[in-house]
């Protein structure tokens, strides 16, 4: 693959940080959008093939970020990159427990980061890459990082489940839109498996009274079934590079 553009949200920690580190090895450019700049990533960037740019932005207020992304993409020559990829990875979880025990502002913020931001950034990306060579040649991709909880409801996680289910169905609808275009982008909403991240720490530490499945997550760690962020990132990016990327709009990294 030649020169690549990767745009990645939620790159400051966990799976996002691991993907960002691995994407630095790509020829081209990497734009990371997170609440906080990844200092470790910046330190590695000088010796890396990819040109790194980081924006410190709060995706709970995604509209100005989407507008900034549109302007940034508009200034890129249409034939510059052989491939262009948007990875919507950012997400947050509310307090683990029944939804009525979470603050209204917390619920609203989680939905904005986990769903609204992905929708707005995807729209900006699709709008501004319409004339790109990569789009005409079928090498524009949107990868939404979803979760098995978007497909299987779990007590104590209503808002997170809703955001991920919305991401899956949004991806399905966008894929139908793109199927009717000559220069179509490919879109996948991908569950990355169970990863040992801060979210897992929150789940294990939750009050079992409001989170009946806590024991499951304790067992996953005790039995060594949690993937490291680096291993999970390698699998996710491997899926992104598959020749049949886009054949299954809603997918799981562990499945077809």
Short mmCIF file of C-alpha atoms in Angstrom, two decimals:
data_model
loop_
_atom_site.label_atom_id
_atom_site.label_comp_id
_atom_site.label_asym_id
_atom_site.label_seq_id
_atom_site.Cartn_x
_atom_site.Cartn_y
_atom_site.Cartn_z
CA UNK A 1 0.00 0.00 0.00
CA UNK A 2 1.27 3.49 -0.82
CA UNK A 3 0.64 6.70 1.08
CA UNK A 4 -2.15 6.45 3.65
CA UNK A 5 -4.18 8.91 5.68
CA UNK A 6 -5.51 7.67 9.02
CA UNK A 7 -7.80 9.75 11.22
CA UNK A 8 -8.24 8.23 14.68
CA UNK A 9 -10.33 9.35 17.64
CA UNK A 10 -9.72 8.37 21.25
CA UNK A 11 -5.99 7.90 20.72
CA UNK A 12 -4.77 8.96 24.15
CA UNK A 13 -5.13 5.61 25.95
CA UNK A 14 -6.17 1.97 25.73
CA UNK A 15 -6.99 0.48 22.34
CA UNK A 16 -6.79 3.89 20.65
CA UNK A 17 -3.26 4.56 21.90
CA UNK A 18 -2.17 1.10 20.81
CA UNK A 19 -3.62 1.60 17.32
CA UNK A 20 -1.97 5.01 17.06
CA UNK A 21 1.45 3.55 17.91
CA UNK A 22 1.06 0.90 15.23
CA UNK A 23 -0.26 3.34 12.64
CA UNK A 24 2.88 5.45 13.02
CA UNK A 25 4.59 2.74 10.96
CA UNK A 26 2.39 3.55 7.93
CA UNK A 27 3.62 5.76 5.12
CA UNK A 28 1.58 8.95 5.04
CA UNK A 29 -0.20 10.91 7.76
CA UNK A 30 -1.88 10.18 11.07
CA UNK A 31 -4.33 12.64 12.64
CA UNK A 32 -5.33 11.82 16.22
CA UNK A 33 -8.29 13.51 17.92
CA UNK A 34 -8.59 13.08 21.69
CA UNK A 35 -9.28 15.10 24.81
CA UNK A 36 -5.59 14.89 25.68
CA UNK A 37 -2.46 14.80 23.54
CA UNK A 38 -0.66 11.47 23.67
CA UNK A 39 2.80 12.51 24.87
CA UNK A 40 4.30 9.05 24.33
CA UNK A 41 3.05 9.03 20.75
CA UNK A 42 4.50 12.47 20.09
CA UNK A 43 7.89 11.29 21.38
CA UNK A 44 7.90 8.39 18.90
CA UNK A 45 6.71 10.43 15.93
CA UNK A 46 10.04 11.94 14.87
CA UNK A 47 11.49 8.53 14.03
CA UNK A 48 8.30 7.19 12.43
CA UNK A 49 7.33 7.04 8.74
CA UNK A 50 3.93 8.66 9.34
CA UNK A 51 3.59 12.40 9.85
CA UNK A 52 1.71 12.87 13.11
CA UNK A 53 -0.76 15.61 13.98
CA UNK A 54 -2.71 15.63 17.24
CA UNK A 55 -5.77 17.71 18.11
CA UNK A 56 -6.77 18.11 21.74
CA UNK A 57 -10.56 18.24 21.45
CA UNK A 58 -13.53 17.23 23.59
CA UNK A 59 -15.82 15.09 21.43
CA UNK A 60 -18.71 15.76 23.80
CA UNK A 61 -18.89 18.95 21.71
CA UNK A 62 -18.30 17.34 18.33
CA UNK A 63 -19.88 19.82 15.92
CA UNK A 64 -16.94 22.28 15.89
CA UNK A 65 -14.53 19.34 15.61
CA UNK A 66 -16.41 18.01 12.58
CA UNK A 67 -16.30 21.45 10.98
CA UNK A 68 -12.58 21.70 11.65
CA UNK A 69 -12.07 18.27 10.11
CA UNK A 70 -14.01 19.30 7.00
CA UNK A 71 -11.77 22.33 6.54
CA UNK A 72 -8.63 20.29 7.16
CA UNK A 73 -9.63 17.65 4.59
CA UNK A 74 -10.65 20.31 2.07
CA UNK A 75 -7.06 21.56 1.99
CA UNK A 76 -5.66 18.15 1.00
CA UNK A 77 -5.04 17.47 -2.68
CA UNK A 78 -7.50 14.91 -4.03
CA UNK A 79 -4.75 12.62 -5.37
CA UNK A 80 -2.38 12.86 -2.43
CA UNK A 81 -3.25 9.63 -0.62
CA UNK A 82 -3.69 6.13 -1.99
CA UNK A 83 -5.95 5.24 0.93
CA UNK A 84 -7.96 7.32 3.43
CA UNK A 85 -9.34 5.86 6.66
CA UNK A 86 -11.43 7.25 9.52
CA UNK A 87 -11.41 5.20 12.74
CA UNK A 88 -14.10 6.25 15.22
CA UNK A 89 -12.76 4.76 18.44
CA UNK A 90 -13.63 7.33 21.13
CA UNK A 91 -16.15 6.28 23.74
CA UNK A 92 -16.93 6.60 27.43
CA UNK A 93 -19.07 4.71 29.89
CA UNK A 94 -21.32 6.18 32.52
CA UNK A 95 -21.52 5.02 36.11
CA UNK A 96 -21.97 1.23 36.11
CA UNK A 97 -25.46 0.45 37.39
CA UNK A 98 -29.12 1.22 36.63
CA UNK A 99 -29.52 4.15 34.25
CA UNK A 100 -31.52 6.20 36.76
CA UNK A 101 -28.47 6.30 39.02
CA UNK A 102 -26.43 8.18 36.40
CA UNK A 103 -26.50 11.97 36.15
CA UNK A 104 -28.33 13.43 33.15
CA UNK A 105 -25.22 15.32 32.04
CA UNK A 106 -23.17 12.12 32.22
CA UNK A 107 -25.66 10.28 30.01
CA UNK A 108 -25.78 13.10 27.47
CA UNK A 109 -21.97 13.35 27.31
CA UNK A 110 -21.54 9.60 26.83
CA UNK A 111 -23.99 9.57 23.92
CA UNK A 112 -22.35 12.58 22.32
CA UNK A 113 -18.89 11.06 22.49
CA UNK A 114 -19.90 7.50 21.68
CA UNK A 115 -22.42 8.09 18.91
CA UNK A 116 -22.99 11.70 17.88
CA UNK A 117 -19.27 12.36 17.35
CA UNK A 118 -18.89 9.27 15.19
CA UNK A 119 -21.86 10.32 13.07
CA UNK A 120 -20.65 13.88 12.59
CA UNK A 121 -17.04 12.93 11.83
CA UNK A 122 -18.15 10.22 9.41
CA UNK A 123 -20.33 12.76 7.63
CA UNK A 124 -17.45 15.23 7.38
CA UNK A 125 -15.10 12.53 6.11
CA UNK A 126 -17.51 11.25 3.46
CA UNK A 127 -18.43 14.75 2.33
CA UNK A 128 -14.86 15.94 1.85
CA UNK A 129 -13.43 12.80 0.22
CA UNK A 130 -16.06 12.59 -2.54
CA UNK A 131 -13.61 13.71 -5.25
CA UNK A 132 -10.54 11.91 -3.92
CA UNK A 133 -8.76 9.30 -6.01
CA UNK A 134 -8.80 6.92 -3.04
CA UNK A 135 -12.61 7.18 -2.99
CA UNK A 136 -12.93 6.51 -6.71
CA UNK A 137 -10.68 3.47 -6.39
CA UNK A 138 -12.54 2.00 -3.41
CA UNK A 139 -9.92 2.78 -0.81
CA UNK A 140 -11.82 5.16 1.46
CA UNK A 141 -12.85 3.37 4.65
CA UNK A 142 -14.72 4.14 7.87
CA UNK A 143 -14.05 1.80 10.78
CA UNK A 144 -16.34 2.26 13.77
CA UNK A 145 -15.15 0.54 16.95
CA UNK A 146 -18.27 -1.05 18.36
CA UNK A 147 -18.78 -3.70 21.04
CA UNK A 148 -20.56 -6.96 21.66
CA UNK A 149 -22.70 -4.91 24.06
CA UNK A 150 -24.22 -3.17 21.06
CA UNK A 151 -25.63 -6.56 20.10
CA UNK A 152 -26.28 -8.09 23.53
CA UNK A 153 -27.84 -5.95 26.24
CA UNK A 154 -26.23 -6.02 29.67
CA UNK A 155 -27.66 -4.73 32.95
CA UNK A 156 -25.82 -1.74 34.38
CA UNK A 157 -24.64 -0.50 30.97
CA UNK A 158 -27.74 0.89 29.22
CA UNK A 159 -26.14 4.02 27.83
CA UNK A 160 -23.03 2.28 26.52
CA UNK A 161 -25.17 -0.48 24.97
CA UNK A 162 -27.38 2.13 23.30
CA UNK A 163 -24.43 4.07 21.87
CA UNK A 164 -22.86 0.95 20.38
CA UNK A 165 -26.16 -0.36 19.02
CA UNK A 166 -26.70 3.04 17.42
CA UNK A 167 -23.23 2.90 15.90
CA UNK A 168 -23.97 -0.51 14.39
CA UNK A 169 -27.26 0.59 12.84
CA UNK A 170 -25.83 3.92 11.65
CA UNK A 171 -23.12 1.93 9.87
CA UNK A 172 -25.70 -0.32 8.23
CA UNK A 173 -27.65 2.66 6.91
CA UNK A 174 -24.54 4.47 5.63
CA UNK A 175 -23.40 1.28 3.89
CA UNK A 176 -26.76 1.19 2.07
CA UNK A 177 -26.27 4.82 1.02
CA UNK A 178 -22.79 4.07 -0.29
CA UNK A 179 -23.98 0.98 -2.18
CA UNK A 180 -25.89 3.30 -4.54
CA UNK A 181 -22.86 5.45 -5.36
CA UNK A 182 -20.30 4.88 -8.05
CA UNK A 183 -17.44 6.06 -5.84
CA UNK A 184 -18.39 4.29 -2.63
CA UNK A 185 -16.69 4.33 0.74
CA UNK A 186 -16.56 1.11 2.74
CA UNK A 187 -17.87 1.14 6.31
CA UNK A 188 -17.64 -1.45 9.09
CA UNK A 189 -18.77 -1.39 12.71
CA UNK A 190 -16.37 -3.80 14.38
CA UNK A 191 -16.44 -5.38 17.84
CA UNK A 192 -12.77 -5.64 18.89
CA UNK A 193 -13.11 -8.41 21.48
CA UNK A 194 -12.58 -8.17 25.23
CA UNK A 195 -9.56 -6.00 26.04
CA UNK A 196 -7.76 -5.24 29.30
CA UNK A 197 -8.42 -1.49 29.38
CA UNK A 198 -9.67 1.11 31.86
CA UNK A 199 -13.24 0.11 30.99
CA UNK A 200 -12.57 -3.42 32.23
CA UNK A 201 -11.18 -1.99 35.46
CA UNK A 202 -14.40 -0.01 35.95
CA UNK A 203 -16.54 -3.07 35.29
CA UNK A 204 -14.63 -5.21 37.76
CA UNK A 205 -14.79 -2.50 40.44
CA UNK A 206 -18.52 -1.84 40.05
CA UNK A 207 -21.05 -2.53 42.79
CA UNK A 208 -22.37 -6.03 42.13
CA UNK A 209 -25.79 -5.01 43.44
CA UNK A 210 -26.32 -2.81 40.39
CA UNK A 211 -24.19 -4.87 38.03
CA UNK A 212 -25.15 -8.56 38.17
CA UNK A 213 -22.59 -9.59 35.54
CA UNK A 214 -19.59 -8.33 37.49
CA UNK A 215 -18.46 -11.89 38.19
CA UNK A 216 -18.15 -12.59 34.47
CA UNK A 217 -15.59 -9.83 34.07
CA UNK A 218 -13.67 -10.92 37.15
CA UNK A 219 -13.51 -14.42 35.66
CA UNK A 220 -12.32 -13.15 32.28
CA UNK A 221 -9.30 -11.55 33.86
CA UNK A 222 -8.61 -14.43 36.24
CA UNK A 223 -8.67 -16.91 33.35
CA UNK A 224 -6.42 -14.80 31.10
CA UNK A 225 -9.08 -14.18 28.45
CA UNK A 226 -8.48 -10.42 28.14
CA UNK A 227 -6.44 -9.30 25.15
CA UNK A 228 -3.76 -6.68 25.67
CA UNK A 229 -4.40 -3.36 23.91
CA UNK A 230 -1.45 -4.01 21.58
CA UNK A 231 -2.72 -7.45 20.56
CA UNK A 232 -6.26 -6.14 20.08
CA UNK A 233 -4.98 -3.20 18.02
CA UNK A 234 -3.05 -5.56 15.74
CA UNK A 235 -6.20 -7.63 15.15
CA UNK A 236 -8.36 -4.57 14.49
CA UNK A 237 -5.87 -3.06 12.05
CA UNK A 238 -5.47 -6.46 10.42
CA UNK A 239 -9.23 -6.52 9.86
CA UNK A 240 -9.03 -3.02 8.38
CA UNK A 241 -6.53 -4.28 5.79
CA UNK A 242 -8.58 -7.30 4.73
CA UNK A 243 -9.43 -7.52 1.05
CA UNK A 244 -13.08 -8.13 1.96
CA UNK A 245 -13.34 -5.16 4.32
CA UNK A 246 -16.89 -3.89 4.03
CA UNK A 247 -18.43 -7.22 3.02
CA UNK A 248 -19.92 -7.47 6.54
CA UNK A 249 -20.99 -4.05 7.79
CA UNK A 250 -21.47 -5.21 11.38
CA UNK A 251 -18.66 -7.56 12.30
CA UNK A 252 -16.59 -9.02 15.11
CA UNK A 253 -12.80 -9.24 14.99
CA UNK A 254 -13.14 -12.84 16.18
CA UNK A 255 -15.53 -13.80 13.40
CA UNK A 256 -15.76 -13.63 9.57
#
